[in-house]
């Protein structure tokens, strides 16, 4: 049986390996930028700032730092069709409160990561407002 401390070490090691693998791949391909999305449910499981997942924040802190250390510019996508389930149950984007929750999520991301991420892209704006793709309602 694995106790919680051992389980935490295993999870932390797996995330470290995943981050290293991503950075190595980007470095190996000799690209200068790496675009990734910050999973809204990973850092705010219920979709609101009342429940912040510190492990989710730490994951993206580590990823961003590793990219910068490797000379790779991190480009963040804030929304990539991963609306938290709790917000979906309340009507998703049809519920106007979701807009406020998204603003809170974006502010949280800028607070934690904005000092190191200079290139930001809002996927929702990029595709939805361009008329190419609409979110499912």
Coordinates of C-alpha atoms in Angstrom, one line a residue:
X1 CA 0.0 0.0 0.0
X2 CA 1.3 3.4 -0.9
X3 CA 1.0 6.1 1.8
X4 CA 0.1 9.7 0.8
X5 CA 3.8 10.9 1.1
X6 CA 5.0 8.2 -1.3
X7 CA 2.1 8.9 -3.6
X8 CA 3.0 12.6 -3.5
X9 CA 6.6 11.9 -4.4
X10 CA 5.5 9.7 -7.3
X11 CA 3.1 12.3 -8.7
X12 CA 5.7 15.1 -8.3
X13 CA 8.4 13.0 -10.1
X14 CA 6.0 12.2 -12.9
X15 CA 5.2 15.9 -13.4
X16 CA 8.9 16.8 -13.3
X17 CA 9.6 14.2 -16.0
X18 CA 6.7 15.5 -18.1
X19 CA 8.0 19.1 -17.8
X20 CA 11.6 18.0 -18.6
X21 CA 10.3 16.0 -21.6
X22 CA 8.3 19.0 -23.0
X23 CA 11.2 21.3 -22.6
X24 CA 13.7 18.9 -24.1
X25 CA 11.4 18.3 -27.1
X26 CA 11.0 22.0 -27.8
X27 CA 14.8 22.6 -27.3
X28 CA 15.6 19.6 -29.5
X29 CA 13.4 20.9 -32.3
X30 CA 15.3 24.2 -32.0
X31 CA 12.1 26.3 -31.7
X32 CA 12.2 29.6 -29.9
X33 CA 8.6 29.6 -28.5
X34 CA 6.3 27.1 -26.9
X35 CA 2.6 27.6 -26.8
X36 CA 0.6 25.7 -24.2
X37 CA -2.7 26.2 -22.4
X38 CA -3.2 26.7 -18.7
X39 CA -6.0 24.3 -17.7
X40 CA -8.7 26.3 -16.0
X41 CA -9.9 23.2 -14.0
X42 CA -6.4 22.2 -13.1
X43 CA -5.8 25.4 -11.2
X44 CA -9.4 26.2 -10.2
X45 CA -11.2 22.9 -9.9
X46 CA -14.7 24.4 -9.2
X47 CA -14.1 27.2 -11.7
X48 CA -13.9 29.9 -9.1
X49 CA -11.1 31.4 -7.1
X50 CA -12.6 30.1 -3.9
X51 CA -10.7 26.8 -4.5
X52 CA -7.2 27.3 -5.9
X53 CA -5.2 24.1 -6.5
X54 CA -1.6 24.9 -5.3
X55 CA -0.3 21.9 -7.2
X56 CA -1.8 23.2 -10.4
X57 CA -0.1 26.6 -9.9
X58 CA 3.2 24.9 -9.0
X59 CA 3.0 22.7 -12.2
X60 CA 2.7 25.8 -14.4
X61 CA 5.4 27.7 -12.4
X62 CA 7.8 24.8 -13.0
X63 CA 6.9 24.5 -16.7
X64 CA 7.4 28.3 -17.3
X65 CA 10.6 28.4 -15.3
X66 CA 12.0 25.3 -17.2
X67 CA 11.1 26.8 -20.6
X68 CA 12.8 30.2 -19.7
X69 CA 15.9 28.4 -18.3
X70 CA 16.1 26.5 -21.7
X71 CA 15.9 29.8 -23.6
X72 CA 12.4 29.1 -24.9
X73 CA 9.7 31.8 -24.8
X74 CA 6.5 30.6 -23.1
X75 CA 3.2 31.5 -24.9
X76 CA 0.1 31.0 -22.8
X77 CA -3.3 30.2 -24.0
X78 CA -5.9 30.9 -21.3
X79 CA -8.8 29.0 -22.6
X80 CA -8.7 25.8 -24.7
X81 CA -12.2 24.5 -24.4
X82 CA -11.7 23.2 -20.9
X83 CA -14.5 24.8 -18.9
X84 CA -14.6 23.4 -15.4
X85 CA -17.4 20.9 -14.9
X86 CA -19.0 22.8 -12.0
X87 CA -19.5 25.8 -14.4
X88 CA -20.9 23.5 -17.1
X89 CA -23.5 22.2 -14.7
X90 CA -24.6 25.8 -14.1
X91 CA -25.2 26.5 -17.8
X92 CA -21.6 27.0 -19.0
X93 CA -21.2 30.1 -21.2
X94 CA -24.9 30.7 -21.2
X95 CA -24.7 31.6 -17.5
X96 CA -23.4 35.2 -17.4
X97 CA -21.6 34.4 -14.1
X98 CA -19.2 32.3 -16.2
X99 CA -17.8 35.5 -17.7
X100 CA -17.0 36.9 -14.2
X101 CA -15.4 33.5 -13.2
X102 CA -13.3 33.7 -16.4
X103 CA -12.1 37.2 -15.5
X104 CA -11.1 35.9 -12.1
X105 CA -9.3 33.0 -13.6
X106 CA -7.5 35.3 -16.1
X107 CA -6.5 37.7 -13.2
X108 CA -5.2 34.8 -11.2
X109 CA -3.1 33.6 -14.2
X110 CA -1.7 37.1 -14.7
X111 CA -0.9 37.4 -11.0
X112 CA 1.0 34.1 -10.8
X113 CA 2.6 33.9 -14.2
X114 CA 2.4 37.4 -15.8
X115 CA 5.9 38.4 -14.6
X116 CA 7.5 35.7 -16.7
X117 CA 5.1 35.3 -19.6
X118 CA 5.3 38.2 -22.1
X119 CA 3.3 36.6 -25.0
X120 CA -0.2 35.9 -24.1
X121 CA -2.9 34.6 -26.4
X122 CA -6.5 34.3 -25.5
X123 CA -7.8 31.3 -27.4
X124 CA -11.4 32.2 -26.9
X125 CA -10.8 35.6 -28.5
X126 CA -8.6 34.3 -31.2
X127 CA -11.0 31.7 -32.7
X128 CA -14.4 32.7 -31.4
X129 CA -14.3 36.4 -32.1
X130 CA -12.6 35.7 -35.5
X131 CA -15.8 33.9 -36.5
X132 CA -13.9 30.7 -37.3
X133 CA -15.0 28.6 -34.3
X134 CA -17.7 29.0 -31.7
X135 CA -17.8 27.4 -28.3
X136 CA -20.4 24.7 -27.8
X137 CA -23.4 26.0 -25.8

